[in-house]
Amino acid sequence: MGLVYREDLKIDANDLDTACLRQPVLFDIYSQNLVVLAKYRDELKLSLDQTSARLDGIIREAASAEGKKITETMIQNEITRNLQYEDLQHKYLNACAEVEEMKAIKDAFLQRRDMLKLLTEQYISGYWGTVETKVVNSKAKERFVENIKERLKIVMKEDKKNGIT
């Protein structure tokens, strides 16, 4: 997914209308991407299980035909060493990582939604509508930005602590 989504996460406080109108569309796009990736991951898991079962049967038949005794560990080792199985396993692990990344991106858009709600509430309450001088107004905006950054740091620390990246 790269870092493309980060541009979509940005909020222009001077254009809240557009940000609010885009939010559900962006959330839907990234949520649908998660669905597609999760389906692919699940299909790989099914293929992995089917390949394992097929190899298990082949290994047991070969051992039986040769009159060899074989343990479950030996069967599992043979399956694990199979190149097709190994390739599927790597694809599955990569798909799992992509699903986790997309979950984090979806969570980021949930946080964006919360920030939009907060900014909109502040706008409605007249937070930016005071008749203060430009210097005082500028300082208030700086404080607001700093407060938002601090709150975002806290939320990100909590998410990281809870295993959400």
PDB file of C-alpha atoms in Angstrom, residues 26-82:
ATOM      1  CA  LEU A  26     -12.066   7.243   1.455  1.00  0.00           C
ATOM      2  CA  PHE A  27     -13.070   5.011   4.353  1.00  0.00           C
ATOM      3  CA  ASP A  28     -15.055   2.815   1.979  1.00  0.00           C
ATOM      4  CA  ILE A  29     -12.144   2.524  -0.472  1.00  0.00           C
ATOM      5  CA  TYR A  30      -9.661   1.472   2.206  1.00  0.00           C
ATOM      6  CA  SER A  31     -12.194  -0.820   3.903  1.00  0.00           C
ATOM      7  CA  GLN A  32     -12.886  -2.569   0.598  1.00  0.00           C
ATOM      8  CA  ASN A  33      -9.132  -2.976   0.039  1.00  0.00           C
ATOM      9  CA  LEU A  34      -8.989  -4.741   3.403  1.00  0.00           C
ATOM     10  CA  VAL A  35     -11.800  -7.086   2.366  1.00  0.00           C
ATOM     11  CA  VAL A  36      -9.987  -8.011  -0.864  1.00  0.00           C
ATOM     12  CA  LEU A  37      -6.697  -8.634   0.945  1.00  0.00           C
ATOM     13  CA  ALA A  38      -8.378 -10.710   3.656  1.00  0.00           C
ATOM     14  CA  LYS A  39     -10.091 -12.839   0.994  1.00  0.00           C
ATOM     15  CA  TYR A  40      -6.771 -13.418  -0.771  1.00  0.00           C
ATOM     16  CA  ARG A  41      -5.122 -14.341   2.544  1.00  0.00           C
ATOM     17  CA  ASP A  42      -7.910 -16.799   3.340  1.00  0.00           C
ATOM     18  CA  GLU A  43      -7.682 -18.367  -0.126  1.00  0.00           C
ATOM     19  CA  LEU A  44      -3.925 -18.838   0.377  1.00  0.00           C
ATOM     20  CA  LYS A  45      -4.573 -20.476   3.759  1.00  0.00           C
ATOM     21  CA  LEU A  46      -7.025 -22.877   2.124  1.00  0.00           C
ATOM     22  CA  SER A  47      -4.479 -23.713  -0.603  1.00  0.00           C
ATOM     23  CA  LEU A  48      -1.830 -24.220   2.056  1.00  0.00           C
ATOM     24  CA  ASP A  49      -4.067 -26.633   3.969  1.00  0.00           C
ATOM     25  CA  GLN A  50      -5.056 -28.500   0.803  1.00  0.00           C
ATOM     26  CA  THR A  51      -1.440 -28.797  -0.331  1.00  0.00           C
ATOM     27  CA  SER A  52      -0.446 -30.067   3.090  1.00  0.00           C
ATOM     28  CA  ALA A  53      -3.202 -32.701   3.020  1.00  0.00           C
ATOM     29  CA  ARG A  54      -2.294 -33.789  -0.525  1.00  0.00           C
ATOM     30  CA  LEU A  55       1.398 -34.083   0.382  1.00  0.00           C
ATOM     31  CA  ASP A  56       0.536 -35.947   3.570  1.00  0.00           C
ATOM     32  CA  GLY A  57      -1.345 -38.562   1.531  1.00  0.00           C
ATOM     33  CA  ILE A  58       1.454 -38.909  -1.023  1.00  0.00           C
ATOM     34  CA  ILE A  59       4.113 -39.294   1.678  1.00  0.00           C
ATOM     35  CA  ARG A  60       2.076 -41.927   3.542  1.00  0.00           C
ATOM     36  CA  GLU A  61       1.381 -43.895   0.348  1.00  0.00           C
ATOM     37  CA  ALA A  62       5.046 -43.839  -0.647  1.00  0.00           C
ATOM     38  CA  ALA A  63       6.124 -45.005   2.810  1.00  0.00           C
ATOM     39  CA  SER A  64       3.505 -47.758   2.805  1.00  0.00           C
ATOM     40  CA  ALA A  65       4.535 -48.937  -0.679  1.00  0.00           C
ATOM     41  CA  GLU A  66       8.154 -49.137   0.470  1.00  0.00           C
ATOM     42  CA  GLY A  67       7.181 -50.841   3.727  1.00  0.00           C
ATOM     43  CA  LYS A  68       8.776 -48.042   5.764  1.00  0.00           C
ATOM     44  CA  LYS A  69       7.509 -46.863   9.099  1.00  0.00           C
ATOM     45  CA  ILE A  70       7.120 -43.101   9.199  1.00  0.00           C
ATOM     46  CA  THR A  71       6.334 -40.781  12.105  1.00  0.00           C
ATOM     47  CA  GLU A  72       4.080 -37.739  12.113  1.00  0.00           C
ATOM     48  CA  THR A  73       7.155 -35.570  12.595  1.00  0.00           C
ATOM     49  CA  MET A  74       8.811 -37.101   9.539  1.00  0.00           C
ATOM     50  CA  ILE A  75       5.666 -36.464   7.487  1.00  0.00           C
ATOM     51  CA  GLN A  76       5.466 -32.856   8.676  1.00  0.00           C
ATOM     52  CA  ASN A  77       9.143 -32.316   7.882  1.00  0.00           C
ATOM     53  CA  GLU A  78       8.664 -33.629   4.343  1.00  0.00           C
ATOM     54  CA  ILE A  79       5.674 -31.329   3.844  1.00  0.00           C
ATOM     55  CA  THR A  80       7.581 -28.308   5.161  1.00  0.00           C
ATOM     56  CA  ARG A  81      10.501 -29.000   2.804  1.00  0.00           C
ATOM     57  CA  ASN A  82       8.252 -29.211  -0.265  1.00  0.00           C
TER      58      ASN A  82
END
